[in-house]
XYZ file of C-alpha atoms in Angstrom:
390
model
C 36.265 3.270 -19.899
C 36.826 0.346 -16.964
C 33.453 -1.739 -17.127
C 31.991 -4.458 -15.373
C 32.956 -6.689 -17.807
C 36.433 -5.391 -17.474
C 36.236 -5.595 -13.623
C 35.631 -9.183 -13.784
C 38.086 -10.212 -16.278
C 40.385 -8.935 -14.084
C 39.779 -10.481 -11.192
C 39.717 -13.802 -12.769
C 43.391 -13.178 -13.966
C 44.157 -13.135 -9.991
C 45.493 -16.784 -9.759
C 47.696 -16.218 -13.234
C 48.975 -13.082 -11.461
C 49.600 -15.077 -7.856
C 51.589 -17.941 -10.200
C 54.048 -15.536 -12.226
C 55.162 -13.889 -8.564
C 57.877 -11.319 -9.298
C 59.154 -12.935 -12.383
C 56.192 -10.722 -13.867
C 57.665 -7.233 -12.991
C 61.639 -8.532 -13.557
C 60.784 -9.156 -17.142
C 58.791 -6.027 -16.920
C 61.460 -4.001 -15.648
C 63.696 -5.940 -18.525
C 61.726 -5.098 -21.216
C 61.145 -1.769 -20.563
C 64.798 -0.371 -20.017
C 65.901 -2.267 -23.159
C 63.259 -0.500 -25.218
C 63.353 2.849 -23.139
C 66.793 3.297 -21.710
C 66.133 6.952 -20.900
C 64.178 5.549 -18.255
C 67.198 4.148 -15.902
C 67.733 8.014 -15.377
C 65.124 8.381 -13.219
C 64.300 4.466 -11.641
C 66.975 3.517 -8.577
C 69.123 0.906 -10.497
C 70.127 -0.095 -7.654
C 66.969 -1.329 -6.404
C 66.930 -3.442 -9.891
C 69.830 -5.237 -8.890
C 68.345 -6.304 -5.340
C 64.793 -7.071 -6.834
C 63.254 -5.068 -4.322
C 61.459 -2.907 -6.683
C 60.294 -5.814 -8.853
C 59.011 -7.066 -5.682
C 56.893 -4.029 -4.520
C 55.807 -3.352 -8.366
C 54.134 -6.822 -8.355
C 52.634 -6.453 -4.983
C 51.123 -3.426 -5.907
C 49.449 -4.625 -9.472
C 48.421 -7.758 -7.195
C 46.676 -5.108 -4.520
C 44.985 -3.396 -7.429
C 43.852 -6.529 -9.412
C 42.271 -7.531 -5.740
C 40.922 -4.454 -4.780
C 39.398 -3.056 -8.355
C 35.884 -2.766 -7.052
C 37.060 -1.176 -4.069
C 39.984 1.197 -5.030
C 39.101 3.139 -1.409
C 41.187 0.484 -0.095
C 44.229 1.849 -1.952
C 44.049 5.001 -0.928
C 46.762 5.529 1.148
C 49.457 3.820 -1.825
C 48.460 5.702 -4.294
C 48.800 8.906 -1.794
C 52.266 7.586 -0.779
C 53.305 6.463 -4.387
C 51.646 9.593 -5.823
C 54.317 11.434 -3.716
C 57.233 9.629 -4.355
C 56.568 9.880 -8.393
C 56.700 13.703 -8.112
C 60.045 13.659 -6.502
C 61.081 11.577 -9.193
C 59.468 14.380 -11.811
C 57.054 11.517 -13.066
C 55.014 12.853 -15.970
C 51.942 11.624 -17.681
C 53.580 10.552 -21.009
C 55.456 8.317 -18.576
C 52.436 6.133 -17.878
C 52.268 5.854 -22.052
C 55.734 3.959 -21.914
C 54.795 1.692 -18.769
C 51.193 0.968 -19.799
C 52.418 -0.755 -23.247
C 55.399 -2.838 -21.889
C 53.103 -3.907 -18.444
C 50.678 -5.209 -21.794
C 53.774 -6.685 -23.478
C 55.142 -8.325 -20.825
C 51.602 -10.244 -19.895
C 51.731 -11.143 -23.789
C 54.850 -12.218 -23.774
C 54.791 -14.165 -20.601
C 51.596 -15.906 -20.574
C 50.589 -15.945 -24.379
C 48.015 -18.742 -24.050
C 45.834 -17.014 -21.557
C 46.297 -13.154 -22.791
C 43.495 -13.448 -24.790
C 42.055 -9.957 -27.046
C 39.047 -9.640 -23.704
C 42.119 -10.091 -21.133
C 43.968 -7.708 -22.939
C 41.646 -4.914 -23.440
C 40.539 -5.589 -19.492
C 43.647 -5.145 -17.987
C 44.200 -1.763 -20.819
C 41.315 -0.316 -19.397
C 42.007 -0.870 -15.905
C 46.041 0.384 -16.600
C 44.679 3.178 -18.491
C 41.827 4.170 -15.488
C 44.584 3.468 -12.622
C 47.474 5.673 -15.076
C 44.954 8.496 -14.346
C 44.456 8.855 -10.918
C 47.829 8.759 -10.378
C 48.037 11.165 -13.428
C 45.511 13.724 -11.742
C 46.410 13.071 -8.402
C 50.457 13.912 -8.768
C 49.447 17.242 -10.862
C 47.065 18.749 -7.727
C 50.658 17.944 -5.858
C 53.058 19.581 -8.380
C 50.885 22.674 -8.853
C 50.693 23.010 -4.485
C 54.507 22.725 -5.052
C 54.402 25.608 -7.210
C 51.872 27.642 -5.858
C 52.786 27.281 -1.698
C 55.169 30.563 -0.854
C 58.475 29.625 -1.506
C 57.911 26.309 -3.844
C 58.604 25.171 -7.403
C 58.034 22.962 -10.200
C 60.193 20.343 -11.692
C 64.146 20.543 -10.686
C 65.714 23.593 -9.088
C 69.420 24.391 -8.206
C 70.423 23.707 -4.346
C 73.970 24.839 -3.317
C 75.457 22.800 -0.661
C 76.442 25.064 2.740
C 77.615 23.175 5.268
C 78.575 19.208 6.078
C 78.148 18.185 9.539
C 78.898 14.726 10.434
C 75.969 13.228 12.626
C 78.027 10.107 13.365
C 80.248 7.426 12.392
C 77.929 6.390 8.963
C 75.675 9.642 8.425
C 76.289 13.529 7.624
C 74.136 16.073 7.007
C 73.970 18.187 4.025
C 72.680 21.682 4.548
C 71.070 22.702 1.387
C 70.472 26.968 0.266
C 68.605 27.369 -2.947
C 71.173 28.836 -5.985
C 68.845 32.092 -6.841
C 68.597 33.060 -2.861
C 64.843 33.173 -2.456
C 62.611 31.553 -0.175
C 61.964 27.485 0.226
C 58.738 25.989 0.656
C 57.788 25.380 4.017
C 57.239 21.145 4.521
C 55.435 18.346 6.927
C 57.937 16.970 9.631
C 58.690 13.400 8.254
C 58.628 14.627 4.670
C 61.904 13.671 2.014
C 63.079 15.807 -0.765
C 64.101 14.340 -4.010
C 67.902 14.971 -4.974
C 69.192 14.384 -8.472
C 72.992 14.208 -9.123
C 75.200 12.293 -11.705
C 77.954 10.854 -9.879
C 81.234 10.031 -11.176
C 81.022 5.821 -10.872
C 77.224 5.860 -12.596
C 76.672 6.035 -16.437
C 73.558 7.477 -15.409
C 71.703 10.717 -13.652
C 70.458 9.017 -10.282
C 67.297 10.467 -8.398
C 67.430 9.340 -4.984
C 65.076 10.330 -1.684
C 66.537 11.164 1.548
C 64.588 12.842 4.825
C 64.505 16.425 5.989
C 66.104 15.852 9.337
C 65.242 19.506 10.742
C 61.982 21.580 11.152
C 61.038 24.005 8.612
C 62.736 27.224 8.934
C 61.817 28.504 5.430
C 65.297 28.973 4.029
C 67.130 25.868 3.906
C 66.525 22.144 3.922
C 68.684 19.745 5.905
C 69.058 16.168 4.908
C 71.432 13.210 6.411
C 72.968 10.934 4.390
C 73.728 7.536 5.988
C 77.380 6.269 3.778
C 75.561 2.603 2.309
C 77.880 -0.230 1.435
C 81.222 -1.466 3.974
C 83.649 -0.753 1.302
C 84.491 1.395 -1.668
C 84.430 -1.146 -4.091
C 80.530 -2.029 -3.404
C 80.052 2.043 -4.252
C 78.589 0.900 -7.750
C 75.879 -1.302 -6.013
C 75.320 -0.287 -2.371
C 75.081 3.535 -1.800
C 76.062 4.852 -5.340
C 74.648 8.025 -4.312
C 75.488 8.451 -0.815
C 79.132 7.125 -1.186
C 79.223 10.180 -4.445
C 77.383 12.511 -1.237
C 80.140 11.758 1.343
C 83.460 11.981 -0.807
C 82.863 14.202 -3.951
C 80.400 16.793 -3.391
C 81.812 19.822 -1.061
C 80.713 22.511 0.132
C 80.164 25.274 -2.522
C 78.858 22.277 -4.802
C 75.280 21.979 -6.357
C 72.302 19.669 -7.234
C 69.117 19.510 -8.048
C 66.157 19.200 -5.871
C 62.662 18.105 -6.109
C 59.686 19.823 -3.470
C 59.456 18.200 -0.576
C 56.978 15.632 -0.471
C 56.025 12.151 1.194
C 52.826 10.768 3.284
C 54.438 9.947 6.030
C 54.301 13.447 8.613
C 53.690 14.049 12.158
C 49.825 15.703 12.197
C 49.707 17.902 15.284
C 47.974 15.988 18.078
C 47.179 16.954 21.949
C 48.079 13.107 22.895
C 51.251 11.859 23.792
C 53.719 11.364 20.923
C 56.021 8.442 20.952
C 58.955 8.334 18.824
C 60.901 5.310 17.893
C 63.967 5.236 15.409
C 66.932 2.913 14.811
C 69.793 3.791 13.061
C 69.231 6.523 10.171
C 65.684 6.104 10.558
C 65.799 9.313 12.794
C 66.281 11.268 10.116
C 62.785 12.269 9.797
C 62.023 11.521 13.767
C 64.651 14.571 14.033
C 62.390 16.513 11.935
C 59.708 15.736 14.241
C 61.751 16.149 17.159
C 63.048 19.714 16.512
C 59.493 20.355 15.317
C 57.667 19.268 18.658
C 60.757 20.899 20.758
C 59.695 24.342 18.972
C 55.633 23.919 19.796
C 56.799 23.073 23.235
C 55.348 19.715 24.052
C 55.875 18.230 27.021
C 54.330 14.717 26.520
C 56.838 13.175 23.915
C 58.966 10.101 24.419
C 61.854 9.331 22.529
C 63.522 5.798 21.925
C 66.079 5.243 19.411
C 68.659 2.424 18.812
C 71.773 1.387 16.643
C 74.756 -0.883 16.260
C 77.207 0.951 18.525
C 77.397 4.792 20.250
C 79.680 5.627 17.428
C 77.117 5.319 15.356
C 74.117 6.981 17.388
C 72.776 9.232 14.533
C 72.013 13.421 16.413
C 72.911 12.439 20.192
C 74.001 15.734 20.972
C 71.542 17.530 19.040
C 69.026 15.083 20.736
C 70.253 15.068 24.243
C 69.423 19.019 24.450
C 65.873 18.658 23.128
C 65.196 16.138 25.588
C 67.304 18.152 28.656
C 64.985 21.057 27.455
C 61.442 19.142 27.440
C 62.452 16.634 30.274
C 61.258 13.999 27.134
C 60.931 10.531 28.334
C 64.505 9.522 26.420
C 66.161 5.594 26.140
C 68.527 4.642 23.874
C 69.548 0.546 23.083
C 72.610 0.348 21.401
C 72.836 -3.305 20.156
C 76.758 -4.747 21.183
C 76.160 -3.278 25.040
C 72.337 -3.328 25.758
C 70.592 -6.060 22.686
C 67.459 -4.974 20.451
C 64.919 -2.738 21.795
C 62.613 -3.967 24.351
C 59.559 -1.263 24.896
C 59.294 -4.075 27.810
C 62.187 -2.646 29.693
C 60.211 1.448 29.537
C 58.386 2.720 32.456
C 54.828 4.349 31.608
C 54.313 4.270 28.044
C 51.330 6.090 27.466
C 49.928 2.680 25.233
C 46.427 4.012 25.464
C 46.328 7.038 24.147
C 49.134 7.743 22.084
C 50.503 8.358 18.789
C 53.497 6.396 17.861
C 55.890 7.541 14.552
C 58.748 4.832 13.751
C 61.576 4.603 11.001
C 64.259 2.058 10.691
C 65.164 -0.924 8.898
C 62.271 -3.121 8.138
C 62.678 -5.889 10.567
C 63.782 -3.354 13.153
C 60.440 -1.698 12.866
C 58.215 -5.429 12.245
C 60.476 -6.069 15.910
C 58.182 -2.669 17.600
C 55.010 -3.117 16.101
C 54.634 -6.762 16.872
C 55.674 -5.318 20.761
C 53.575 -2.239 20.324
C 50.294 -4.575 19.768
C 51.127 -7.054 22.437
C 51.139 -4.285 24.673
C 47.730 -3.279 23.111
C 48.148 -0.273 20.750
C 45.544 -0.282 17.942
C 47.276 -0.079 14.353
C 45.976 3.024 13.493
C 48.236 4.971 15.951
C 51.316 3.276 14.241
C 52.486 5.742 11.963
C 55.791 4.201 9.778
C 58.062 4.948 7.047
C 60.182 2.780 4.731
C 63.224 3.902 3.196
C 63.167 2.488 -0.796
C 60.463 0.224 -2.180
C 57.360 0.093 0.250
C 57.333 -2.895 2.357
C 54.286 -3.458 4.577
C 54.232 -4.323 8.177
């Protein structure tokens, strides 16, 4: 049971925290796959390599350590990390393994200061946070299972139909093995996809955007190809590289329910949407979705490295043709970076704006997006991999 006492311990440990940085979660991460191999199944190895997951684990025990008298203030990560567990299958005997190395690796690293009171404050505080993520990511498997058309755990997806999107990204259309129904999902929502490609030793669980509305049937995802060249296949784009060359049509994986807390909510304001590169993959979801309610007051600005690599054009000239959408496109070796600047009547006042790209493409909009006055709350984002905030 987390106590005052506990609280405050805690906190104090803030500073000894702040001074181990990331080094804390790489030795973490260390320890935990040399005692628990079984466990590089289901983490993005990949993300090990680049530290960006050690990164965002420490930021987040940081947030939590700062926030432990006000956990309302984490709300909306454990919501978004709640998600992202269950399309990774997550289970409570899970937080068993990570609680005791997270305790190991503060014993290990800082022996002098882990006193018995540090360590059974930070146990309780594991043990109460291991909970609500616990409780929290069981009320979303068991909507999974009980919404018309959803599931629990893994189930079979046969691939129908490749469609390349452009020069880096192809879609996947995806029809469940038995035939039946597929839950219905929030525009801006992923699925999990599980596969064991040739080049890994292990099974890799990656997360990749529905990129069409729900139609109840099938799921659509598009796959950008990660790394310039083959050869950096077994540490850029392991999975999407496996996606692209191996799996054909008539193939199968596994898939996890949609899930994510990043969606368009339905809204009688003006919708802006901004994507660069294969960040509209779940704009396209939104797109398709606002194109079928028939809104008129949606603007759509998208930009990439080159035209061969503009991600939907076609499919995204005829929504806009259809809607008469407010529609500019920057692509970066004819017209430079985005510049909201250069746009006519942006409805700044009123409107809700949804962006996905690279993270410096999207710091690049919402430092222009305030400086032309557009409070932070109507900035809706998503990051692809380890959360990064803007």
């Amino acid at each position: 049971m987390l106590n005052e006492n506990h609280i405050a311990v805690v906190k104090s440990t803030i500073p000894l925290l702040e001074s181990a940085g990331p080094a804390l979660t790489q030795h973490f991460y260390q320890r935990m796959f040399s005692h628990n191999p079984e466990l590089k199944d289901i983490f993005n190895m990949t993300h090990q390599k680049t530290g960006r997951q050690s990164v965002a684990l420490f930021e987040a025990i940081a947030a939590y350590a700062k926030n432990i008298e006000n956990l309302a203030a984490l709300t909306q990560a454990v919501e978004r990390i709640a998600h992202k567990h269950t399309s990774f299958n997550i289970q409570a005997a899970h937080y068993q393994i990570v609680g005791n190395h997270l305790i190991e690796t503060l014993r290990e690293l800082v022996p002098d200061a882990f006193t018995s009171e540090v360590e059974e404050a930070w146990t309780a505080a594991y043990l109460f946070l291991a909970q609500v993520f616990i409780d929290r990511e069981e009320q979303i498997y068991q909507a999974n299972e009980n919404t018309d058309g959803g599931w629990r755990g893994a189930r079979e997806f046969i691939i129908e139909r490749k469609t390349p999107e452009s020069a880096l990204v192809t879609s996947f259309e995806l029809r469940p093995l038995d035939g039946k129904p597929v839950a219905n999902f929030a525009p801006g929502q992923y699925l999990g996809i599980e596969v064991k490609p040739s080049a890994s030793e292990h099974v890799e669980i990656r997360q990749y955007s529905l990129s069409q509305a729900s139609n109840g049937e099938s799921y659509r995802i598009s796959v950008k190809k990660e790394g310039a060249q083959e050869s950096e296949a077994t540490y850029q784009g392991l999975v999407s590289h496996y996606l692209h060359n191996e799996l054909q049509v008539g193939d199968s994986l596994m898939v996890y329910p949609p899930a994510g807390e990043f969606f368009y909510q339905a809204t009688e304001k003006p919708v802006v949407l901004i994507a660069a590169g294969v960040g509209a993959t779940p704009i396209q979801a939104m797109a398709q979705t606002l194109s079928e309610q028939n809104k008129s007051n949606v603007s759509y600005f998208y930009a990439c490295e080159s035209e061969p690599q503009h991600t939907f054009a076609k499919e995204t000239e005829q929504l806009i043709k259809q809607h008469n959408w407010q529609h500019q496109v920057w692509y970066r070796d004819q017209h430079g970076v985005m510049d909201l600047a250069q746009v006519s009547q942006i409805a700044v006042n009123e409107a809700e704006f949804y962006l996905c790209g690279p993270v410096a493409f999207m710091e690049h909009i919402v430092k222009q997006l305030e400086q032309l006055g557009v409070a932070r709350e109507r900035i809706h984002y998503e990051v692809f991999g380890p959360h990064a905030y803007l």
